Short mmCIF file of C-alpha atoms and ligand atoms in Angstrom, two decimals:
data_model
loop_
_atom_site.label_atom_id
_atom_site.label_comp_id
_atom_site.label_asym_id
_atom_site.label_seq_id
_atom_site.Cartn_x
_atom_site.Cartn_y
_atom_site.Cartn_z
CA MET A 1 89.95 127.58 -82.13
CA SER A 2 91.12 131.11 -81.55
CA GLU A 3 90.39 133.31 -78.61
CA THR A 4 88.57 136.61 -78.59
CA VAL A 5 88.47 139.69 -76.39
CA LEU A 6 85.37 141.84 -76.34
CA ARG A 7 84.85 144.94 -74.23
CA VAL A 8 81.85 146.17 -72.33
CA GLU A 9 82.15 149.90 -72.94
CA LEU A 10 81.14 151.54 -69.68
CA GLY A 11 83.64 154.38 -69.32
CA GLU A 12 85.69 153.96 -66.16
CA ARG A 13 83.81 150.71 -65.42
CA ALA A 14 84.64 149.21 -68.86
CA TYR A 15 85.97 145.65 -68.77
CA PRO A 16 87.12 142.84 -71.04
CA ILE A 17 85.35 139.57 -71.82
CA HIS A 18 87.92 136.91 -72.74
CA ILE A 19 86.47 133.93 -74.63
CA GLY A 20 88.39 130.81 -75.62
CA PRO A 21 89.51 127.32 -74.64
CA GLY A 22 91.83 126.93 -71.65
CA LEU A 23 91.60 130.56 -70.51
CA MET A 24 90.90 129.86 -66.82
CA GLY A 25 94.52 128.74 -66.50
CA ARG A 26 96.04 131.86 -68.05
CA ALA A 27 97.67 133.93 -65.32
CA GLU A 28 98.14 137.06 -67.43
CA LEU A 29 94.36 137.49 -67.72
CA TYR A 30 94.01 137.68 -63.93
CA ALA A 31 97.25 139.50 -63.14
CA PRO A 32 96.10 143.12 -63.69
CA HIS A 33 93.27 142.58 -61.19
CA VAL A 34 94.89 140.40 -58.57
CA GLN A 35 98.57 141.29 -58.32
CA GLY A 36 99.53 141.95 -54.71
CA ARG A 37 95.99 141.40 -53.47
CA ARG A 38 94.17 138.63 -51.69
CA ALA A 39 91.65 136.64 -53.64
CA ALA A 40 88.49 134.90 -52.43
CA LEU A 41 87.35 132.16 -54.78
CA VAL A 42 83.59 131.63 -54.53
CA THR A 43 82.40 128.41 -56.13
CA ASN A 44 80.11 125.48 -55.37
CA GLU A 45 80.42 121.86 -54.32
CA THR A 46 80.06 120.59 -57.92
CA VAL A 47 82.45 122.97 -59.64
CA ALA A 48 85.12 123.03 -56.90
CA PRO A 49 86.42 119.48 -57.49
CA LEU A 50 86.55 120.13 -61.25
CA TYR A 51 88.23 123.51 -61.51
CA ALA A 52 89.00 125.22 -58.16
CA GLU A 53 92.58 123.97 -57.83
CA ARG A 54 93.46 125.08 -61.32
CA VAL A 55 92.07 128.58 -60.76
CA GLU A 56 93.77 128.85 -57.35
CA ALA A 57 97.11 127.85 -58.83
CA THR A 58 96.63 130.40 -61.61
CA LEU A 59 95.72 133.12 -59.12
CA ALA A 60 98.93 132.39 -57.21
CA GLN A 61 100.90 132.59 -60.47
CA ALA A 62 99.14 135.87 -61.24
CA GLY A 63 100.48 137.34 -58.00
CA ALA A 64 97.65 136.84 -55.48
CA THR A 65 99.10 136.91 -51.97
CA THR A 66 96.63 134.33 -50.62
CA THR A 67 93.45 132.71 -51.86
CA LEU A 68 90.51 131.87 -49.65
CA ARG A 69 88.10 129.21 -50.96
CA ILE A 70 84.38 129.62 -50.28
CA VAL A 71 82.23 126.68 -51.39
CA LEU A 72 78.45 127.09 -51.63
CA ARG A 73 75.84 124.37 -51.92
CA ASP A 74 74.78 123.71 -55.50
CA GLY A 75 71.57 124.91 -57.07
CA GLU A 76 69.06 127.68 -57.62
CA ALA A 77 67.51 126.74 -54.26
CA PHE A 78 70.72 128.04 -52.64
CA LYS A 79 70.71 131.43 -54.35
CA THR A 80 69.71 132.74 -50.96
CA TRP A 81 70.47 134.93 -48.04
CA GLU A 82 72.06 131.92 -46.26
CA SER A 83 74.64 131.48 -49.03
CA LEU A 84 75.36 135.19 -49.02
CA GLU A 85 75.80 135.10 -45.24
CA ARG A 86 78.26 132.23 -45.58
CA ILE A 87 80.37 134.35 -47.95
CA TYR A 88 80.31 137.38 -45.62
CA ALA A 89 81.23 135.20 -42.63
CA GLN A 90 84.20 133.59 -44.35
CA LEU A 91 85.41 136.94 -45.66
CA LEU A 92 85.21 138.45 -42.18
CA GLU A 93 86.85 135.45 -40.50
CA ALA A 94 89.73 135.72 -42.96
CA GLN A 95 89.89 139.49 -42.36
CA ALA A 96 89.26 140.28 -46.00
CA ASP A 97 89.56 143.96 -46.82
CA ARG A 98 88.48 146.31 -49.58
CA ALA A 99 91.41 145.28 -51.76
CA THR A 100 90.31 141.64 -51.73
CA LEU A 101 89.21 140.37 -55.15
CA ILE A 102 86.24 138.00 -55.29
CA VAL A 103 86.56 135.46 -58.08
CA ALA A 104 83.24 133.80 -58.99
CA LEU A 105 83.86 130.33 -60.47
CA GLY A 106 80.72 128.55 -61.62
CA GLY A 107 77.36 129.06 -63.27
CA GLY A 108 74.91 131.90 -62.99
CA VAL A 109 73.93 131.06 -59.43
CA VAL A 110 77.48 131.35 -58.11
CA GLY A 111 78.06 134.43 -60.29
CA ASP A 112 74.95 136.21 -59.05
CA VAL A 113 75.50 135.45 -55.34
CA ALA A 114 79.25 136.12 -55.41
CA GLY A 115 78.64 139.31 -57.39
CA PHE A 116 76.09 140.52 -54.84
CA ALA A 117 78.49 139.70 -52.01
CA ALA A 118 81.12 141.80 -53.82
CA ALA A 119 78.63 144.63 -54.34
CA THR A 120 77.83 144.81 -50.64
CA PHE A 121 80.84 143.62 -48.62
CA GLN A 122 82.37 146.73 -47.05
CA ARG A 123 80.17 148.76 -49.46
CA GLY A 124 81.69 147.12 -52.51
CA ILE A 125 84.82 145.21 -53.48
CA PRO A 126 85.94 144.11 -56.95
CA HIS A 127 84.90 140.81 -58.51
CA LEU A 128 86.01 138.83 -61.50
CA GLN A 129 83.75 136.31 -63.21
CA VAL A 130 84.94 132.90 -64.42
CA PRO A 131 81.70 131.46 -65.84
CA THR A 132 81.63 127.69 -66.34
CA THR A 133 78.13 127.11 -67.75
CA LEU A 134 76.99 128.06 -71.22
CA LEU A 135 74.29 130.23 -69.71
CA ALA A 136 76.80 132.11 -67.58
CA GLN A 137 79.22 132.51 -70.52
CA VAL A 138 76.60 133.94 -72.89
CA ASP A 139 74.59 135.92 -70.41
CA SER A 140 74.79 136.11 -66.64
CA SER A 141 78.52 136.86 -66.19
CA VAL A 142 78.24 139.95 -68.40
CA GLY A 143 76.40 143.11 -67.44
CA GLY A 144 76.79 143.51 -63.70
CA LYS A 145 73.40 142.32 -62.48
CA THR A 146 73.81 140.51 -59.18
CA ALA A 147 71.10 139.07 -56.96
CA ILE A 148 69.69 136.50 -54.60
CA ASN A 149 66.16 135.11 -54.64
CA HIS A 150 63.44 135.71 -52.09
CA ALA A 151 60.79 133.09 -51.36
CA LEU A 152 58.29 135.53 -52.84
CA GLY A 153 60.13 136.30 -56.05
CA LYS A 154 63.19 135.61 -58.12
CA ASN A 155 66.20 137.99 -58.08
CA MET A 156 64.25 140.35 -55.83
CA ILE A 157 67.27 141.42 -53.75
CA GLY A 158 70.32 142.60 -55.62
CA ALA A 159 72.54 145.32 -57.00
CA PHE A 160 74.23 146.49 -60.16
CA HIS A 161 77.96 145.81 -59.77
CA GLN A 162 80.12 145.32 -62.85
CA PRO A 163 82.95 142.77 -62.75
CA VAL A 164 86.53 143.84 -63.48
CA ALA A 165 86.81 141.12 -66.12
CA VAL A 166 85.06 138.03 -67.46
CA ILE A 167 87.16 134.96 -68.31
CA ALA A 168 85.00 132.47 -70.25
CA ASP A 169 86.89 129.21 -70.71
CA THR A 170 84.97 127.37 -73.42
CA ALA A 171 86.77 124.10 -72.61
CA SER A 172 85.03 124.03 -69.23
CA LEU A 173 81.74 123.34 -71.01
CA VAL A 174 82.71 119.73 -71.78
CA THR A 175 81.76 118.65 -68.25
CA LEU A 176 78.37 120.38 -68.32
CA PRO A 177 75.33 118.02 -68.11
CA PRO A 178 73.17 118.00 -71.30
CA ARG A 179 70.14 119.61 -69.68
CA GLU A 180 72.28 122.51 -68.41
CA PHE A 181 73.88 122.90 -71.81
CA ALA A 182 70.50 123.14 -73.55
CA ALA A 183 69.35 125.68 -70.96
CA GLY A 184 72.26 127.94 -71.98
CA LEU A 185 71.23 127.71 -75.63
CA ALA A 186 67.92 129.34 -74.67
CA GLU A 187 69.70 132.62 -73.87
CA VAL A 188 71.68 132.35 -77.13
CA VAL A 189 68.39 132.09 -79.05
CA LYS A 190 67.07 135.02 -77.03
CA HIS A 191 69.87 137.28 -78.27
CA GLY A 192 69.00 136.41 -81.86
CA ALA A 193 65.26 136.74 -81.35
CA ILE A 194 65.43 140.24 -79.86
CA HIS A 195 68.28 141.78 -81.81
CA ASP A 196 69.63 139.88 -84.79
CA LEU A 197 67.59 137.89 -87.32
CA GLU A 198 70.76 136.90 -89.16
CA PHE A 199 72.16 135.33 -85.98
CA LEU A 200 68.84 133.57 -85.37
CA ALA A 201 69.02 132.09 -88.88
CA TRP A 202 72.64 131.06 -88.20
CA ILE A 203 71.50 129.23 -85.05
CA GLU A 204 68.83 127.46 -87.10
CA SER A 205 71.35 126.30 -89.67
CA HIS A 206 73.89 125.23 -86.99
CA ALA A 207 71.48 123.69 -84.49
CA GLN A 208 72.97 120.22 -84.86
CA GLU A 209 76.54 121.41 -84.39
CA LEU A 210 75.51 123.43 -81.36
CA VAL A 211 73.73 120.51 -79.71
CA ALA A 212 76.84 118.39 -80.42
CA ARG A 213 78.98 121.15 -78.75
CA GLU A 214 81.10 121.46 -81.87
CA PRO A 215 83.81 123.92 -80.70
CA ARG A 216 83.75 126.30 -83.66
CA ALA A 217 79.98 126.68 -83.68
CA LEU A 218 79.96 127.05 -79.92
CA ALA A 219 82.66 129.73 -79.99
CA HIS A 220 80.70 131.74 -82.54
CA ALA A 221 77.47 131.45 -80.54
CA ILE A 222 79.19 132.61 -77.34
CA ARG A 223 81.00 135.47 -79.05
CA ARG A 224 77.94 136.81 -80.86
CA SER A 225 75.79 136.51 -77.74
CA CYS A 226 78.33 138.43 -75.66
CA GLU A 227 78.63 141.08 -78.37
CA ILE A 228 74.89 141.64 -78.40
CA LYS A 229 74.61 141.66 -74.63
CA ALA A 230 77.65 143.94 -74.20
CA ARG A 231 76.23 146.44 -76.67
CA ILE A 232 72.82 146.56 -75.01
CA VAL A 233 74.34 146.87 -71.52
CA ALA A 234 76.72 149.63 -72.62
CA ALA A 235 73.76 151.61 -73.96
CA ASP A 236 71.62 151.17 -70.84
CA GLU A 237 73.56 149.88 -67.84
CA ARG A 238 70.80 150.35 -65.27
CA GLU A 239 67.89 149.19 -67.39
CA THR A 240 66.02 152.44 -67.74
CA GLY A 241 65.21 151.51 -71.34
CA ALA A 242 66.52 149.11 -73.97
CA ARG A 243 68.21 146.70 -71.52
CA ALA A 244 64.75 145.43 -70.61
CA LEU A 245 64.67 143.78 -74.05
CA LEU A 246 67.06 141.16 -72.60
CA ASN A 247 64.12 140.13 -70.45
CA PHE A 248 62.36 138.60 -73.46
CA GLY A 249 60.72 135.38 -72.21
CA HIS A 250 61.60 136.19 -68.62
CA THR A 251 58.28 137.53 -67.31
CA PHE A 252 56.58 134.25 -68.13
CA GLY A 253 59.81 132.37 -67.34
CA HIS A 254 60.37 133.82 -63.87
CA ALA A 255 56.74 133.07 -63.02
CA ILE A 256 57.29 129.44 -64.07
CA GLU A 257 60.52 129.16 -62.05
CA SER A 258 59.08 130.71 -58.91
CA ALA A 259 55.66 129.07 -58.99
CA ALA A 260 57.06 125.60 -59.70
CA GLY A 261 59.60 125.98 -56.87
CA TYR A 262 63.21 126.98 -57.53
CA GLY A 263 65.20 124.16 -59.08
CA THR A 264 62.26 122.30 -60.65
CA TRP A 265 62.67 124.10 -63.95
CA LEU A 266 66.14 125.27 -64.94
CA HIS A 267 66.30 129.01 -65.60
CA GLY A 268 67.05 128.49 -69.29
CA GLU A 269 64.24 125.98 -69.65
CA ALA A 270 61.77 128.39 -68.09
CA VAL A 271 63.06 131.16 -70.36
CA ALA A 272 62.65 128.93 -73.44
CA THR A 273 59.03 128.27 -72.55
CA GLY A 274 58.63 131.94 -71.67
CA MET A 275 59.93 132.96 -75.11
CA ALA A 276 57.57 130.48 -76.76
CA LEU A 277 54.69 132.05 -74.80
CA ALA A 278 55.80 135.62 -75.54
CA ALA A 279 56.09 134.81 -79.25
CA ARG A 280 52.68 133.12 -79.35
CA PHE A 281 51.16 136.04 -77.45
CA SER A 282 52.81 138.48 -79.88
CA ALA A 283 51.12 136.56 -82.70
CA ARG A 284 47.81 136.54 -80.82
CA LEU A 285 47.99 140.34 -80.62
CA GLY A 286 48.71 140.55 -84.34
CA ARG A 287 52.25 141.92 -83.87
CA ILE A 288 53.92 139.06 -85.79
CA PRO A 289 52.65 136.34 -88.13
CA ALA A 290 51.77 133.06 -86.42
CA ALA A 291 54.34 131.35 -88.68
CA ASP A 292 57.14 133.47 -87.14
CA ALA A 293 56.11 132.46 -83.62
CA GLN A 294 56.06 128.86 -84.78
CA ARG A 295 59.52 129.24 -86.31
CA LEU A 296 60.97 130.34 -82.96
CA VAL A 297 59.14 127.60 -81.07
CA ALA A 298 60.40 124.97 -83.53
CA LEU A 299 64.00 126.13 -83.09
CA LEU A 300 63.77 125.95 -79.29
CA ALA A 301 62.30 122.46 -79.53
CA ARG A 302 65.08 121.33 -81.87
CA LEU A 303 67.62 122.49 -79.31
CA GLY A 304 66.01 120.19 -76.76
CA LEU A 305 64.17 122.89 -74.83
CA PRO A 306 60.62 122.80 -73.41
CA VAL A 307 58.10 125.05 -75.14
CA ASP A 308 54.78 124.15 -73.51
CA ALA A 309 53.53 126.05 -70.49
CA PRO A 310 52.86 124.26 -67.22
CA SER A 311 49.17 124.24 -66.32
CA PHE A 312 49.13 126.78 -63.51
CA PRO A 313 45.80 128.31 -62.48
CA LEU A 314 45.30 131.78 -63.99
CA ASP A 315 45.64 133.40 -60.57
CA THR A 316 49.06 131.81 -60.09
CA TRP A 317 50.29 133.22 -63.39
CA LEU A 318 48.97 136.69 -62.62
CA GLU A 319 50.30 136.67 -59.07
CA TYR A 320 53.84 135.75 -60.09
CA MET A 321 53.89 137.85 -63.28
CA GLY A 322 52.55 140.74 -61.24
CA ARG A 323 55.75 140.71 -59.15
CA ASP A 324 58.03 141.28 -62.12
CA LYS A 325 60.51 144.13 -61.64
CA LYS A 326 59.58 145.67 -65.01
CA ASN A 327 56.02 146.36 -63.90
CA GLU A 328 54.94 149.89 -63.11
CA GLY A 329 51.86 151.01 -61.27
CA GLY A 330 50.34 147.54 -61.13
CA ARG A 331 50.44 147.03 -64.92
CA ILE A 332 52.32 144.08 -66.37
CA THR A 333 55.12 145.05 -68.74
CA LEU A 334 56.03 142.43 -71.33
CA ILE A 335 58.77 142.15 -73.93
CA LEU A 336 57.04 141.20 -77.17
CA LEU A 337 58.20 140.78 -80.76
CA ASP A 338 57.65 143.25 -83.59
CA SER A 339 59.35 140.77 -85.89
CA LEU A 340 61.91 138.00 -85.49
CA GLY A 341 65.09 139.87 -84.59
CA ARG A 342 63.26 142.89 -83.14
CA ALA A 343 61.63 143.14 -79.73
CA ALA A 344 59.68 145.91 -78.01
CA ILE A 345 58.94 146.88 -74.42
CA VAL A 346 55.15 146.84 -74.07
CA LYS A 347 53.95 148.66 -70.97
CA ASP A 348 50.28 148.63 -71.80
CA THR A 349 49.78 144.90 -72.29
CA PRO A 350 46.01 144.45 -72.75
CA ALA A 351 45.03 142.75 -69.49
CA ALA A 352 41.99 140.95 -70.87
CA ALA A 353 43.93 139.50 -73.81
CA LEU A 354 46.67 138.30 -71.46
CA ARG A 355 44.13 136.64 -69.16
CA ASP A 356 42.47 134.89 -72.10
CA PHE A 357 45.83 133.76 -73.41
CA LEU A 358 46.98 132.38 -70.05
CA ALA A 359 43.64 130.77 -69.25
CA ALA A 360 43.68 128.97 -72.61
CA GLY A 361 47.00 127.33 -71.50
N1 NAD B 401 72.91 138.27 -63.71
C1 NAD B 401 72.34 138.10 -64.87
O1 NAD B 401 72.34 138.99 -65.73
C2 NAD B 401 71.70 136.79 -65.17
C3 NAD B 401 71.32 136.48 -66.48
C4 NAD B 401 70.79 135.23 -66.74
C5 NAD B 401 70.63 134.32 -65.71
N2 NAD B 401 70.99 134.65 -64.45
C6 NAD B 401 70.84 133.71 -63.34
O2 NAD B 401 71.70 132.60 -63.59
C7 NAD B 401 71.18 131.46 -62.92
C8 NAD B 401 71.25 130.27 -63.82
O3 NAD B 401 72.61 130.02 -64.15
P1 NAD B 401 73.08 128.61 -64.67
O4 NAD B 401 72.15 128.14 -65.72
O5 NAD B 401 74.50 128.74 -64.97
O6 NAD B 401 72.81 127.64 -63.43
P2 NAD B 401 73.74 127.12 -62.23
O7 NAD B 401 74.64 128.17 -61.76
O8 NAD B 401 72.82 126.48 -61.27
O9 NAD B 401 74.63 125.98 -62.93
C9 NAD B 401 74.00 124.87 -63.47
C10 NAD B 401 74.56 123.55 -62.92
O10 NAD B 401 75.79 123.24 -63.58
C11 NAD B 401 76.81 123.00 -62.62
N3 NAD B 401 78.05 123.39 -63.27
C12 NAD B 401 78.53 124.65 -63.48
N4 NAD B 401 79.60 124.61 -64.28
C13 NAD B 401 79.81 123.31 -64.58
C14 NAD B 401 80.76 122.64 -65.39
N5 NAD B 401 81.66 123.32 -66.11
N6 NAD B 401 80.71 121.30 -65.46
C15 NAD B 401 79.76 120.60 -64.79
N7 NAD B 401 78.81 121.19 -64.04
C16 NAD B 401 78.84 122.53 -63.94
C17 NAD B 401 76.38 123.80 -61.44
O11 NAD B 401 77.00 123.34 -60.26
C18 NAD B 401 74.88 123.57 -61.45
O12 NAD B 401 74.57 122.32 -60.90
C19 NAD B 401 69.79 131.82 -62.49
O13 NAD B 401 69.77 132.05 -61.10
C20 NAD B 401 69.49 133.10 -63.24
O14 NAD B 401 68.60 133.95 -62.55
C21 NAD B 401 71.51 135.86 -64.16
ZN1 ZN B 402 67.92 134.67 -68.25
#
């Protein structure tokens, strides 16, 4: 399986995404960013025993003067202020300075917290992402969104801060638990659903290979997802327009994650159900044929993802969906489908239709 380099074209903040097996141990990929500097490896208690030593050894080979290891507790429930504070404290104790490079090794939780620490420590230091979950490799490590959760809403505190590079080692996915792997496939499907019908059809015809983690199929899915995400981010870094399309399934999904309690549903699982709901609601509004919504739902189910909404009271749905960052002036903004492969930002979602839809469960 060959390796690929993509670029996120953001002018002076442009950076490479390296994708391929064994890349976390390749010193030359880190060297331009770490030579002569100190590195702070931020990871968690699950990923550290698997991969931290290898990355530390590679950082040393790449010319890092020293490497500090910061290990967070594992899980969405720890995407919090306390974890962030632990990073700041260890950086300060070790007298980290503005030239220190933060290396985020782990899934989207580690990437988001470490990225936010990098965005804010001494008003901003560089960070490099080494994503080790499928979700992080196809989505969260790319694009510069960093955040922690608040008890009242997901990703409510954060910053835009692009990494200096993304090193996605596809071999690291072999240790990923099946539920986590399926959750990552949800964001792969999302990229097809919003932007690329041909890719969506490819996922349908390779669903079995993907579920079996067949390396060639997996490499294609990661590459195409990163291409789509990189293009959308390059066109709209700060989400003043088209980048919001990447939120397909996320308004419903974030409500599910927050209302159920962080960690009950995996992010990707909530997004899968959120996409199923957004597709069904698109059909309800007459934007797409019901058969197209069903086609997307069937694909998600084949990939082992949940597609049925939890039975929250209507008020719970509206309360959590009402806190979405896309909303303006108290109106709920949704990403809906105009067809499979094409999504739209809908700012004037008919409130009565949404209530009826949610109340019907
Ligand atoms: N910043 C963004 O643009 C963006 C986009 C999508 C999602 N996210 C965020 O990403 C988070 C979800 O990320 P996630 O799905 O990676 O979850 P996660 O970070 O919780 O990782 C999932 C689990 O897998 C473990 N793990 C990680 N790598 C492993 C490996 N190689 N082998 C074995 N176990 C491994 C982790 O310790 C964890 O238990 C959410 O908080 C979501 O909001 C952010
Ligand atoms: Zn997501």
